[in-house]
Structure formats: structure tokens, C-alpha cells
Coordinates of C-alpha atoms in Angstrom, one line a residue:
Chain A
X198 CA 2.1 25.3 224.5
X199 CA -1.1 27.1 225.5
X200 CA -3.1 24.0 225.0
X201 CA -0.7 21.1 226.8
X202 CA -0.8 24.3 229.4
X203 CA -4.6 24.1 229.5
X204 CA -4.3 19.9 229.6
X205 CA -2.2 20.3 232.7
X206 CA -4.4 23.0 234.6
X207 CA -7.3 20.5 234.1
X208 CA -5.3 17.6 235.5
X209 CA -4.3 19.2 238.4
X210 CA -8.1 20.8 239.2
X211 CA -8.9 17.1 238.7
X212 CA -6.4 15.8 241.4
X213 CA -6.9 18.6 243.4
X214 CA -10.6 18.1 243.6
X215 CA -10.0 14.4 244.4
X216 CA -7.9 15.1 247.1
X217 CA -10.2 17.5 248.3
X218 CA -12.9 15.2 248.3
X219 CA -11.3 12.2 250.2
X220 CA -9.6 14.2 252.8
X221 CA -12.6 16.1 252.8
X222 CA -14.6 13.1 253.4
X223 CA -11.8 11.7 256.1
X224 CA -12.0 14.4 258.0
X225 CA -15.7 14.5 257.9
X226 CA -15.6 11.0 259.2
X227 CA -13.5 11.6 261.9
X228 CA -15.0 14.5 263.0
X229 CA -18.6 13.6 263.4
X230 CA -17.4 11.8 266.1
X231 CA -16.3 14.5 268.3
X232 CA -19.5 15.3 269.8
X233 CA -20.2 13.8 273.5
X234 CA -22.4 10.7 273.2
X235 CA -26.2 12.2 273.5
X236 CA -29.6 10.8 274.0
X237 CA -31.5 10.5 270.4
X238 CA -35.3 10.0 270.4
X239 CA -36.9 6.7 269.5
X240 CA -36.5 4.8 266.6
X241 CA -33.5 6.8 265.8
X242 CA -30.8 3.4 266.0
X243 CA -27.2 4.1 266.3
X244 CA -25.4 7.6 266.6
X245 CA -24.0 7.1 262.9
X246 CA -27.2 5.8 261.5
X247 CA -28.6 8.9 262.6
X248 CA -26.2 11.4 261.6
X249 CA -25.8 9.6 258.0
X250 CA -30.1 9.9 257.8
X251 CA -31.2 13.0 259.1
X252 CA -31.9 16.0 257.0
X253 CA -31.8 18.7 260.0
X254 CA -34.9 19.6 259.6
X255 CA -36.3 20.1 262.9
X256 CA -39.6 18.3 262.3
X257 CA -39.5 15.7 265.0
X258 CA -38.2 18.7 267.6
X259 CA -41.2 20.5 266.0
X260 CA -43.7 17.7 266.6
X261 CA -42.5 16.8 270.1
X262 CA -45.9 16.8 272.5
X263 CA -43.8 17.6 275.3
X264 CA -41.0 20.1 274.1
X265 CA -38.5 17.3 275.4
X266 CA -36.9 17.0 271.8
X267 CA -33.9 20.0 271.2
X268 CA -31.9 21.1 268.3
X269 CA -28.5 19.8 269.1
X270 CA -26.1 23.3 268.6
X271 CA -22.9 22.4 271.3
X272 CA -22.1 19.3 268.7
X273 CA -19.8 20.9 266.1
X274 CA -20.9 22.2 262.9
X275 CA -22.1 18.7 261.8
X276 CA -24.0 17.5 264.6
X277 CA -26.2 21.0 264.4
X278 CA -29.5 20.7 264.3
X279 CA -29.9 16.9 264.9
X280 CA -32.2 16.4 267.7
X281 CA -31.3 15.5 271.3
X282 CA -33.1 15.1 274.9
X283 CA -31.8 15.0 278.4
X284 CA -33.7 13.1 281.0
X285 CA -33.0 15.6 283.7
X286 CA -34.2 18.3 282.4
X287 CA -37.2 16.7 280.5
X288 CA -37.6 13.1 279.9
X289 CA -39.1 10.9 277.0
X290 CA -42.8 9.9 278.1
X291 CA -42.6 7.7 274.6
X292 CA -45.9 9.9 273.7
X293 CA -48.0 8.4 276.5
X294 CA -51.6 8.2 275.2
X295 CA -50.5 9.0 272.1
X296 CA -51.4 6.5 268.6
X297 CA -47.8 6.7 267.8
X298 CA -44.8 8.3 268.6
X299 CA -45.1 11.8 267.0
X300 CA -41.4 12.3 266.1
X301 CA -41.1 9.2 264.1
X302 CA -44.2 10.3 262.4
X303 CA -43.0 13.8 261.7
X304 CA -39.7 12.3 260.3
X305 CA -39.3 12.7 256.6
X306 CA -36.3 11.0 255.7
X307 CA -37.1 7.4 258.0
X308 CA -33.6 8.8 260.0
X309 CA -36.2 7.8 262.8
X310 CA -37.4 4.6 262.2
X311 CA -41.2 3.2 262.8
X312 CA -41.6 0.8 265.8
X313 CA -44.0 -2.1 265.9
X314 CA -43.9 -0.8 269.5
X315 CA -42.9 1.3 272.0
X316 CA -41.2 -2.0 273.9
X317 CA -38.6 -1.5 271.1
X318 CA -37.3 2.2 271.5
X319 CA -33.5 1.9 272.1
X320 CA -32.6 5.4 273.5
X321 CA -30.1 3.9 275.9
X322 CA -29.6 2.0 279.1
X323 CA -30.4 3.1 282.6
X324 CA -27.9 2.6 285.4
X325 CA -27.9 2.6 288.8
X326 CA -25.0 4.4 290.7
X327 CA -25.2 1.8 293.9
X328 CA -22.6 4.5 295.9
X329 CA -25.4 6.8 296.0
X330 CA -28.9 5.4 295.1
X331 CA -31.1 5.5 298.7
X332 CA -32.3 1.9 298.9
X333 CA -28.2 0.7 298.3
X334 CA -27.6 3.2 301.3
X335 CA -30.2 2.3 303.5
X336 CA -32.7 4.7 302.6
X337 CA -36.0 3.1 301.2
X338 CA -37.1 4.2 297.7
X339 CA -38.7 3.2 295.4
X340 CA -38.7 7.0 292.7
X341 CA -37.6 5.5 289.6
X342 CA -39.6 2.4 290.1
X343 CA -42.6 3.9 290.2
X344 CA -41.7 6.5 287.4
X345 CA -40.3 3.7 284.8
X346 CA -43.0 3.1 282.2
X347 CA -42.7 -0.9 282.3
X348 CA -42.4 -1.5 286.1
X349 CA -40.9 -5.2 286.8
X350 CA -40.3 -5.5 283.6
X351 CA -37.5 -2.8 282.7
X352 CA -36.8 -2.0 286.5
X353 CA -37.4 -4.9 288.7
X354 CA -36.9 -4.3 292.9
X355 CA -35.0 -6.9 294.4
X356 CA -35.3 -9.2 297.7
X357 CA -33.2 -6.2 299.3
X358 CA -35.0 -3.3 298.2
X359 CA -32.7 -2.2 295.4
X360 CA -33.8 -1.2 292.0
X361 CA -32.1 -3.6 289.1
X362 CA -32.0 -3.0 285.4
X363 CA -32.8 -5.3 283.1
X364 CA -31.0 -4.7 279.8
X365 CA -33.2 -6.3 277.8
X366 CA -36.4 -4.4 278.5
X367 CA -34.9 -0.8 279.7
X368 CA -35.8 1.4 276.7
X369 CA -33.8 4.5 278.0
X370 CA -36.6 6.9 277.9
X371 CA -35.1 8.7 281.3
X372 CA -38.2 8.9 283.0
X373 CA -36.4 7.2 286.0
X374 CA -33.4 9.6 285.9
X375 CA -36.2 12.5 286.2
X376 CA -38.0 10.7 288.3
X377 CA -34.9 10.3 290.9
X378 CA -34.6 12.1 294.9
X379 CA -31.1 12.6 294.8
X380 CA -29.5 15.9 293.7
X381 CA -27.4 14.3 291.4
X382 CA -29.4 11.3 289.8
X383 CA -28.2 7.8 291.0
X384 CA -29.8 6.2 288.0
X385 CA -28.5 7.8 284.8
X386 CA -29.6 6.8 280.6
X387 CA -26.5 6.3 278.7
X388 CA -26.4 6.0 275.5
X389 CA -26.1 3.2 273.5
X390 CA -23.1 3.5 271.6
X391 CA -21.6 3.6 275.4
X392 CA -22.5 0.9 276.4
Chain B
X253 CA -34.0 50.5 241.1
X254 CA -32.6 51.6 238.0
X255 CA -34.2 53.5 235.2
X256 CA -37.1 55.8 235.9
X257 CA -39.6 57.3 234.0
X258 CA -40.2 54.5 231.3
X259 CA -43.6 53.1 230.9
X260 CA -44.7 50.4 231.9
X261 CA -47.2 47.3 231.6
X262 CA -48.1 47.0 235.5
X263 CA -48.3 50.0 237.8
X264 CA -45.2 48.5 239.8
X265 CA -42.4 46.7 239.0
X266 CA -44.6 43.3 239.8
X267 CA -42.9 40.5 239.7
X268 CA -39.7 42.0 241.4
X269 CA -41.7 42.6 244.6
X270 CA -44.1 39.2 243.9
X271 CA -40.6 36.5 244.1
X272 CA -40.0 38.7 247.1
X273 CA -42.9 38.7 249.0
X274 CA -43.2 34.6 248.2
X275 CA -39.6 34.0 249.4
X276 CA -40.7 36.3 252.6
X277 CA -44.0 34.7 253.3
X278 CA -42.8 31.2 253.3
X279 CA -39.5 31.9 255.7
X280 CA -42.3 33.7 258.0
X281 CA -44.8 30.6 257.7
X282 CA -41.9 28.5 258.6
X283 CA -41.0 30.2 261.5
X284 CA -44.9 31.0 262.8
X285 CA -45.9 27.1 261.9
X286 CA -42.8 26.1 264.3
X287 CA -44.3 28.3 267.4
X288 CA -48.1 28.2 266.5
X289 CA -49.3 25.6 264.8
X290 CA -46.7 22.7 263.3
X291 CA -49.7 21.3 261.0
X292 CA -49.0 24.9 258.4
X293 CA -45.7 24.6 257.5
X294 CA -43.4 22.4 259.9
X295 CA -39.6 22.1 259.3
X296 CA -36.9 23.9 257.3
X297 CA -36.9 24.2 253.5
X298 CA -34.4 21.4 253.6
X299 CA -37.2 19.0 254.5
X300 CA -41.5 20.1 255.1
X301 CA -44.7 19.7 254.9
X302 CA -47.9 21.7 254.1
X303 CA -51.4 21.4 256.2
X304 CA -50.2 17.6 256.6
X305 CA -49.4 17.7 252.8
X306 CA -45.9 15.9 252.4
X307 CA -43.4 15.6 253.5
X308 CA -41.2 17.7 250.8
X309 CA -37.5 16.7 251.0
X310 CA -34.9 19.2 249.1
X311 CA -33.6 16.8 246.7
X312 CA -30.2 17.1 247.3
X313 CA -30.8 16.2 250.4
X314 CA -32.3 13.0 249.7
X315 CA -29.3 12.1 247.7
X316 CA -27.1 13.1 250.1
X317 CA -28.8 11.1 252.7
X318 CA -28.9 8.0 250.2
X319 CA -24.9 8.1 249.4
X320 CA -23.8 8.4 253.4
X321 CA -26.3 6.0 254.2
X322 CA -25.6 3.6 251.4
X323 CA -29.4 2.8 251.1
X324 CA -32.2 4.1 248.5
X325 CA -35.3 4.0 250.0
X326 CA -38.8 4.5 248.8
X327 CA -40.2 6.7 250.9
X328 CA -36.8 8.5 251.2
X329 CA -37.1 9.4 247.3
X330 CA -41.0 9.7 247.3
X331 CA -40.4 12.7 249.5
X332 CA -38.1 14.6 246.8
X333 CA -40.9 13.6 244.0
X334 CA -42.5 17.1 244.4
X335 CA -39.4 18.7 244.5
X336 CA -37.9 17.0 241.6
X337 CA -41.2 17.5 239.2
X338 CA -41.0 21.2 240.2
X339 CA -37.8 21.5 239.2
X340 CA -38.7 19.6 236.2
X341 CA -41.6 21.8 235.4
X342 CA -40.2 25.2 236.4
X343 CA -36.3 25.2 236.7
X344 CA -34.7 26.5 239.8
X345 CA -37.9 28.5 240.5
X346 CA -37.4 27.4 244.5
X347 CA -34.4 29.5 244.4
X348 CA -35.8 32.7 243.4
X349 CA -39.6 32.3 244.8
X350 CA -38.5 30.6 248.1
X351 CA -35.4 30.2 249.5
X352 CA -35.0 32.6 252.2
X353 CA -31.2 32.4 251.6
X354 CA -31.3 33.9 248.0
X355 CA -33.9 36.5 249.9
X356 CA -31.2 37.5 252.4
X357 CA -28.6 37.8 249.4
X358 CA -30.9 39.7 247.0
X359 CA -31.7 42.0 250.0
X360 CA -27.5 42.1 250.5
X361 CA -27.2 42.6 247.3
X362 CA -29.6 45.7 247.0
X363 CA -27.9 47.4 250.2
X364 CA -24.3 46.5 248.6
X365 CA -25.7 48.7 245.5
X366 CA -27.4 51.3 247.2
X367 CA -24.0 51.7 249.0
X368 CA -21.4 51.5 245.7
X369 CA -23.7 53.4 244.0
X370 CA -22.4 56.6 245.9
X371 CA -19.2 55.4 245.2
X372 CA -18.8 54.8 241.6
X373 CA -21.2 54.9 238.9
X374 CA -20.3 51.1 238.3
X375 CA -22.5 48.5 239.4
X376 CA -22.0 45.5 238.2
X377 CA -17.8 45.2 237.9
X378 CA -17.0 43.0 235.1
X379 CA -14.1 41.2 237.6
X380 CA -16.5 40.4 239.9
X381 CA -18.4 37.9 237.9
X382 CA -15.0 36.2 237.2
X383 CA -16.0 32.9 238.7
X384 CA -17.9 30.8 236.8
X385 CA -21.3 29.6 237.3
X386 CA -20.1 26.2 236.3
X387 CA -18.2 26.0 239.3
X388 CA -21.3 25.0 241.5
X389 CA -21.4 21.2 239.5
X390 CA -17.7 20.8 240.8
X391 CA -18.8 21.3 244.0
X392 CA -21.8 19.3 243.7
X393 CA -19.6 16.1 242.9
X394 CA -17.4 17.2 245.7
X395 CA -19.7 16.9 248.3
X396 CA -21.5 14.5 247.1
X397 CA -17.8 12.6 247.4
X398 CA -17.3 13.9 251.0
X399 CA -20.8 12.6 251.9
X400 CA -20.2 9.4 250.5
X401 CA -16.8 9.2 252.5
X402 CA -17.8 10.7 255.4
X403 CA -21.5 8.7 255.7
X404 CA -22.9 12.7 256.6
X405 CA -24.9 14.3 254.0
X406 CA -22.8 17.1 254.2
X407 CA -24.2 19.8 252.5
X408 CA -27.5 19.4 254.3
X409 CA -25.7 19.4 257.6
X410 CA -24.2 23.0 256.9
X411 CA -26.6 24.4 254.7
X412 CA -26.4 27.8 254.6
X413 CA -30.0 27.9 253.7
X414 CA -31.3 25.9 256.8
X415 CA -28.9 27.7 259.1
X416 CA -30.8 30.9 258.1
X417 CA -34.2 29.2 259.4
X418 CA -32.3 27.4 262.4
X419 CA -31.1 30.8 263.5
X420 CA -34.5 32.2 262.6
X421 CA -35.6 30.1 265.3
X422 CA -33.3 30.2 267.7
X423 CA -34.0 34.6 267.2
X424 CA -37.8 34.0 267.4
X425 CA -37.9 31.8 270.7
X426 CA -35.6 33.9 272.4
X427 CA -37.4 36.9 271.4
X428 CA -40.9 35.4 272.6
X429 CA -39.6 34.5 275.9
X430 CA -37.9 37.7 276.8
X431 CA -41.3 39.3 275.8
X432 CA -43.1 36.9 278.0
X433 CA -45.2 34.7 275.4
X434 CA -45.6 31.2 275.9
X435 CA -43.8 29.5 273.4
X436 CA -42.3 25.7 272.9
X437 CA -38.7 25.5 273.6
X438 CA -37.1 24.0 270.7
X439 CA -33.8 25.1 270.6
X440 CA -32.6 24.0 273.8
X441 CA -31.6 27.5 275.9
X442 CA -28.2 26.0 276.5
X443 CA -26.9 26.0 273.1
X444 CA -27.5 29.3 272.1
X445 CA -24.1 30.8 271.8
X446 CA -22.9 27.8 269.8
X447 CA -25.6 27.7 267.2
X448 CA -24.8 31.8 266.8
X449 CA -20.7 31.4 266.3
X450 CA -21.7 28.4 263.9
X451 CA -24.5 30.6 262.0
X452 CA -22.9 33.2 262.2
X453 CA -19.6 31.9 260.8
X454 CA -21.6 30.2 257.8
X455 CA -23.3 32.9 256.8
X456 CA -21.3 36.2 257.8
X457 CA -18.7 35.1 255.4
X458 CA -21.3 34.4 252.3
X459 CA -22.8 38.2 252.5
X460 CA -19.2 39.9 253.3
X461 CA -18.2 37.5 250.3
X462 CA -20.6 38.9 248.3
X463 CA -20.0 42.0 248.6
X464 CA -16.6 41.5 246.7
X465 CA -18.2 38.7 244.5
X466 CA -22.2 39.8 243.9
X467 CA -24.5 36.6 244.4
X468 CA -21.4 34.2 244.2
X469 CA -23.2 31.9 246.3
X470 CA -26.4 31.2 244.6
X471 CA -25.1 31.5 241.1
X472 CA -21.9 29.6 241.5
X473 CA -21.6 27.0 244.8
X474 CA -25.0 26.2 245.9
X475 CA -24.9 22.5 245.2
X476 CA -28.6 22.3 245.9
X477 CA -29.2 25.2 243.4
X478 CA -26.6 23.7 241.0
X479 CA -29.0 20.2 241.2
X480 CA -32.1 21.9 240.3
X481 CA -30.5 23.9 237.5
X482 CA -29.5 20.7 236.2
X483 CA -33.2 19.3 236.7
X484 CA -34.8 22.1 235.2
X485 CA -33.0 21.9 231.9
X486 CA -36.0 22.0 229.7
X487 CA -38.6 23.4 232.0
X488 CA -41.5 24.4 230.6
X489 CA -42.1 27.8 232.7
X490 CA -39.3 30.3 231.1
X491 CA -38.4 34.0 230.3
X492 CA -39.5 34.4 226.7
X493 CA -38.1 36.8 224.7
X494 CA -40.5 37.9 221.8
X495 CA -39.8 38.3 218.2
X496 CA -39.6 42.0 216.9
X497 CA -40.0 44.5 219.4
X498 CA -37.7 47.2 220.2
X499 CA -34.0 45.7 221.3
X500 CA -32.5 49.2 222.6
X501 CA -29.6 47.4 224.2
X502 CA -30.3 49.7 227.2
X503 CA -29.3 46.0 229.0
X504 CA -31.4 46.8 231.8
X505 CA -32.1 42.7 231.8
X506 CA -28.7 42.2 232.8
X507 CA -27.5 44.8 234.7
X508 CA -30.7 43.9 237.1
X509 CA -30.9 40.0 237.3
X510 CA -29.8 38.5 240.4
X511 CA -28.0 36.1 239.1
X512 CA -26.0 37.7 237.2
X513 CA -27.3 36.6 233.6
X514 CA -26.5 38.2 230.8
X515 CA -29.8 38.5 229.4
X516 CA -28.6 40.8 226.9
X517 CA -26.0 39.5 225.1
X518 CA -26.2 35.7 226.0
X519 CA -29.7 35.3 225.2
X520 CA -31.6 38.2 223.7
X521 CA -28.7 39.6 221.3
X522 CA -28.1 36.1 219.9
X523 CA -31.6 36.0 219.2
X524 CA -33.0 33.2 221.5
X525 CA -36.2 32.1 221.8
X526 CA -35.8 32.1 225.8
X527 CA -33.6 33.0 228.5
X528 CA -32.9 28.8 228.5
X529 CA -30.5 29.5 231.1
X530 CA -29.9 26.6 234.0
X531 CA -29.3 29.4 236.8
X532 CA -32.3 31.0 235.7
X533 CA -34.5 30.8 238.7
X534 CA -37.7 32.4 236.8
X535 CA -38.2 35.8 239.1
X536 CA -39.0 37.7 236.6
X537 CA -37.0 40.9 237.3
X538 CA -35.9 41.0 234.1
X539 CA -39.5 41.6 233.0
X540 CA -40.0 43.8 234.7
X541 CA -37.1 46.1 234.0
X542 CA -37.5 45.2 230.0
X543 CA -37.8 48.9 228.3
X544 CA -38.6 47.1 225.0
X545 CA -41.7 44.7 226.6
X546 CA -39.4 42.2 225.2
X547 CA -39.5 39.6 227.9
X548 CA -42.1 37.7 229.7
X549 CA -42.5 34.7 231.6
X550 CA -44.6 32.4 229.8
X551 CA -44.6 28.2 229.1
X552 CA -42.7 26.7 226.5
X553 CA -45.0 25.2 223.7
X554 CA -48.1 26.9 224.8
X555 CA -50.5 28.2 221.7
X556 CA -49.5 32.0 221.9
X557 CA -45.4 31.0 222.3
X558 CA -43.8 33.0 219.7
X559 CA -41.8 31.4 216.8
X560 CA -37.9 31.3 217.2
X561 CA -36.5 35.2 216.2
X562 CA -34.5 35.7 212.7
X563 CA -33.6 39.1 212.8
X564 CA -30.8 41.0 211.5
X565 CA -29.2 41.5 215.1
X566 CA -29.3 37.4 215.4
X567 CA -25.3 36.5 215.8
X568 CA -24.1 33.7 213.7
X569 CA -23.5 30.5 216.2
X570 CA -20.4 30.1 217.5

């Protein structure tokens, strides 16, 4: 009795802990993705890459020359911790005059991956609000051209005076976004996974 | 904290206060290396570096990371070496010497005394070590499942242990700009109540727990704690327990380790060479508390280690 009593207990710890760990581990899943889609530093790849790599260890936040890098808190319990930026308030400057890009350095667990070069940091893309932005409205400018650390190359002025994104070379370092006159930026960085 | 009036081999209670001051100086390095100077000590203890010495990745961590990324790298498990030949070497001596975790709970842990102690003369209540220590590898495989599922390391994400360094942080930034010092903003101003309800959460429930269930946490649900127990299954740096002596049974060894051994009748009484026990994390507050000068904290196999006990008091095995 006591023993096929015992068997049973174990069998249903057994199950119990099995179904723990897959809803567990479902819910996980699903919930990671709750948070809004943010702005990762360089090298970091997509949002789950990310989220799967990094130990939370505030090293590249730490190692940031320019304080642009944050500890992510608003993101739910598991996004806490991973690092973030937002142009408007400060944007990437992709360690300008730097030998490398100091957060991928500091990184211990490769969550932020080396670059061969700074042309391939995939933050996000820029884009251009065209109700708002001056040169669409008349109003010559030229901000985020001048900002944009590959002019004519990730933002190209057109025959009318409007700035133009090219998708393929925009790294989404939000220098133009900081860079921009109007109150409310007419050229925003979105994130990858959103675009 | 306990008996008075004994003698004993060093002035102070040594070691008690040495674990202690260790465990405090690293969670202050941490936090002035984050505001000062990042080349000391950067990070959390989950992942860090020392004077550009690294990086050392908790190793629990690493395998978390590997699971929910579904990729072993090199450099990923080069990071845990260190870690992992501690461990090896020394058993879960990170637990006792620097997590600033286990400090917080040995510090909750003294206050929960000081406070029972008026109460009743009972310190340690026998139902309050009811859950076992084994329970921690359960929940190792558990989250190690969840990870795996889920593609977050999971345990790393909510560590209690880097949430007491995050919050550290987030304490010591606010606390230099109200004062007017120039420090780096790292935690992002506009996140600060979030980071407190989540921190707060985590860890409020751990030390009210504990108050109930003494050093629950550490001895019996850390996963990380639970994989360096497992690591440091032979380590080399143990509490001995020398042959002869005096064995009073005044069980000062147990009633004082923070763990919640049973020195006494697990490991002395049975007439073991060494407290070989995996939770052991090699503070050596039961040497210091040792009325008999039984127990010390030596290496295994080293020329003065004492041959294994046969005394009169050694239990058959069971």
C-alpha cells in the first residue's frame, strides 16, 4: 500500500513537473513577445535572437561611450535588463572614432554579434513621414541629411529636395531622427522586426 | 551570535565576518566599477569581468543561453571555464564568498533571529527545514525545460541575484543624481517604477518567505546554486573534520550554518572525514563556532589531511 502509494506520488510529481515545464515554457514563449518592438544596439540581429542570447548583464549599457545604451525595465519581467536606445532622446553614433563598437566588445555571451563593419549594423530602418517632413511641405531642409553617418548612401536627396531612404544601406542608428526640426520627428527608426 | 565565553583560535569569529566582507566588497565593486571606472569590475555576477580579465559568465547562464538559442558556441562556454573550474576546485564557494543574494539572505536571516529570539528560545524550527534541498535539481531541469521551450534563458532573465545588482543600480544612479554627482545614466530614468514593482516583487517574496522557511532559497531552489553543487562534488577545498578531539555535541555547527547543514549529525556524528556536502558553500562559519576545534577548512589530499575517523561514536552505515 505505502509503497504503490509512494510509486503514484512520484508519477504524479513527474507529470506535474512536465506539465509545468511545457506550459511553463509556452507561456514563456508567448509572453516575451509582449513588449513594444524597441531599438537594440548593433550587432544584436533579431528581437528573439537577442532575448534567447543575452545574459542581462548590463555590460554593453556599461561600456556605452555615450550613455545612449539603457537597461530595458517597462518590457515585462523577461525583457528586464536587456538593453535598449531611443534615437530621440540619444542616438547611436556607431562609436564614431572608436576601433570598434564598444558594446559588442563588452558583450560576453556573442548576444551582440561582431561586425566586419559598421555598414552592417541592422538597428532598424529610417522613415520619412512625407505629411510632415519640411522639404515634402515646402520647407527646405536638409537636418537628417546632414546628420546621417553615410550621406547619399543611406539617405540620398532627390531632384525635388526630399530626403529618401535607401533600405539597403540605412543602418537605423537614429542619428537622423535626433538630428530632425520638427517637434515630432518626421523621420522615425523602426525596428526591424516591424518592418 | 550564539555561545559566548568559549575560547577560541582567532580573536574573532574570522571567517564568519571574512565570507561576509568578500560577498560585500564584490556587490560594492560592482556597483562603483558601473559608475567610476567599467575596466574594475563591469556587469552583474550573472556575467563579468575583472581589470579586462574575462569575461566570467555564471554557468548556468551559459547553458541556459545555449538550450534557448539552440547553439553551443566556443566563446559562449570559454566564458563559464573559470566559473566551472572554480566550482570544480571549491564547491559552491561563489554562493557563500560572493553572491550578494546569499548576503542579503544571511543578513535576513540574522535579523529574522535576532527578532524570534525574543520570542521563543527556538531557533532553528525543525518544520521549517521541511523542504528538501534536493528540490533545487527539480527545478533546475525545470527551467532548463522552460528555456528550451520558451528560447529565454529563463532563470538568468529573473534572477533574483542579478535583480539585487540591477536594483543596486537603479538605487545608486538615482541616489547620485539627486545629490548632484555626475554620473552615467544607465538605467534609463523612465523605467524606474517598473524595474522597482519587478524587483521588488522577486525579491520581497524570497526574504518574507524566508522568514517562515530559513534560507529556502539558496539551499533548496537556486538553480544556479543547485549547478554548482553538482560541479563541486569532489572539490578539493572542504570543511574537515579532525580525528579525536572533543565531540560535545553542543551542535553549535548546525544550529549556525546558513544553509542549514546538519553538521552534527550528518557529517560529524557519523564520523566523516568532511562536511562532503553539495550545498556546502565553504564559509566557514561552522569553524568558527566549533567549541571542540573540530572543524577547519582545509584541501582534500593535502600532506597534513587527517586520516578518515574510527571512533566509538562513528554510526554504522545505513
Amino acid at each position: 500500500m505505502d509503497r504503490s502509494r509512494r510509486a503514484l506520488l512520484k508519477f504524479g510529481g513527474a507529470l506535474a513537473g512536465t506539465a509545468l515545464t511545457v506550459l511553463g515554457g509556452l507561456a514563456v514563449r508567448t509572453g516575451k513577445t509582449r513588449s513594444p518592438p524597441r531599438l537594440r544596439p548593433p550587432g544584436a540581429g533579431s528581437e528573439d535572437r537577442l532575448l534567447a542570447r543575452c545574459v542581462r548583464c548590463s555590460q554593453c549599457i556599461q561600456a556605452c561611450p555615450t550613455t545612449v545604451l539603457k537597461s530595458a525595465a517597462n518590457d515585462g519581467p523577461l525583457g528586464l535588463g536587456v538593453p535598449l536606445f531611443v534615437p530621440r532622446d540619444q542616438p547611436c553614433d556607431l562609436c564614431a572614432g572608436k576601433s570598434a563598437m564598444m558594446c559588442i566588445e563588452a558583450c560576453p555571451t556573442d548576444a551582440l554579434q561582431p561586425l566586419a563593419s559598421r555598414r552592417d549594423v541592422r538597428i532598424g530602418i529610417a522613415v520619412v513621414n512625407t505629411d510632415t517632413c519640411l522639404p515634402y511641405v515646402g520647407v527646405s531642409c536638409r537636418a537628417c541629411w546632414h546628420a546621417c553617418p553615410f550621406p547619399r548612401e543611406a539617405i540620398v536627396i532627390d531632384g525635388q529636395g526630399h530626403p529618401v531612404i535607401d533600405r539597403d544601406a540605412c543602418v537605423g542608428c537614429g542619428l537622423c531622427e535626433y538630428a530632425c526640426l520638427t517637434p515630432d520627428p518626421s523621420i522615425r527608426v523602426v525596428p526591424l522586426s516591424e518592418r | 551570535m550564539v555561545a559566548t565565553g568559549r575560547r577560541r583560535l582567532l580573536p574573532f569569529k574570522f571567517w564568519t565576518w571574512a565570507h561576509r566582507a568578500v560577498a560585500a566588497g564584490f556587490f560594492l565593486v560592482l556597483l562603483v566599477s558601473a559608475y567610476r571606472n567599467t575596466a574594475w569590475l563591469p556587469g552583474t555576477p550573472t556575467a563579468t569581468r575583472l581589470l579586462g580579465w574575462g569575461p566570467f559568465v555564471d554557468p548556468l547562464a551559459v547553458l541556459e543561453v545555449s538550450v534557448a538559442s539552440r547553439t553551443v558556441s566556443t566563446s559562449l562556454v570559454l566564458g563559464a571555464a573559470i566559473p566551472i573550474l572554480l566550482a570544480i576546485g571549491l564547491g559552491r564557494v561563489f554562493c557563500g564568498w560572493l553572491c550578494p543574494l546569499g548576503l542579503l539572505l544571511e543578513i535576513n536571516e540574522m535579523l529574522r533571529r535576532t527578532v524570534l529570539r525574543r520570542v521563543s528560545r527556538d531557533r532553528t524550527t525543525g518544520a521549517a527545514w521541511a523542504i528538501p534541498s534536493s528540490t533545487k535539481l527539480w527545478v533546475l531541469l525545470i527551467v532548463l525545460g522552460i528555456s528550451t521551450i520558451g528560447a529565454i534563458p529563463l532563470f538568468t532573465a529573473l534572477s533574483p541575484i542579478n535583480l539585487v545588482v540591477l536594483g543596486a543600480f537603479s538605487v545608486t544612479e538615482n541616489a547620485a543624481q539627486s545629490l548632484g554627482m555626475r554620473v552615467p545614466s544607465h538605467m534609463g530614468a523612465f523605467a524606474q517604477p517598473a524595474l522597482a514593482a519587478i524587483a521588488g516583487a522577486i525579491l520581497g517574496t524570497i526574504v518574507v518567505v524566508e522568514w517562515a522557511v530559513p534560507r529556502v532559497f539558496c539551499r533548496a531552489i537556486c538553480p544556479a546554486g543547485a549547478l554548482f553543487g553538482l560541479l563541486g562534488r569532489f572539490s578539493l577545498l572542504r570543511v574537515r573534520v579532525a580525528p579525536g578531539g572533543r565531540r560535545i555535541s553542543c551542535r553549535h555547527c548546525t544550529t549556525n550554518c546558513p544553509m542549514g547543514i546538519d553538521v552534527m549529525t550528518d557529517h560529524v556524528l557519523v564520523g566523516h572525514q568532511a562536511v562532503d556536502d553539495p550545498d556546502c558553500t565553504r564559509c566557514g562559519v561552522c569553524t568558527d563556532v566549533c567549541r571542540g576545534g573540530l572543524l577547519k577548512l582545509g584541501f582534500r589530499n593535502s600532506p597534513d589531511e587527517p586520516e578518515p575517523l574510527q571512533s566509538a561514536l562513528q554510526k554504522p552505515p545505513a
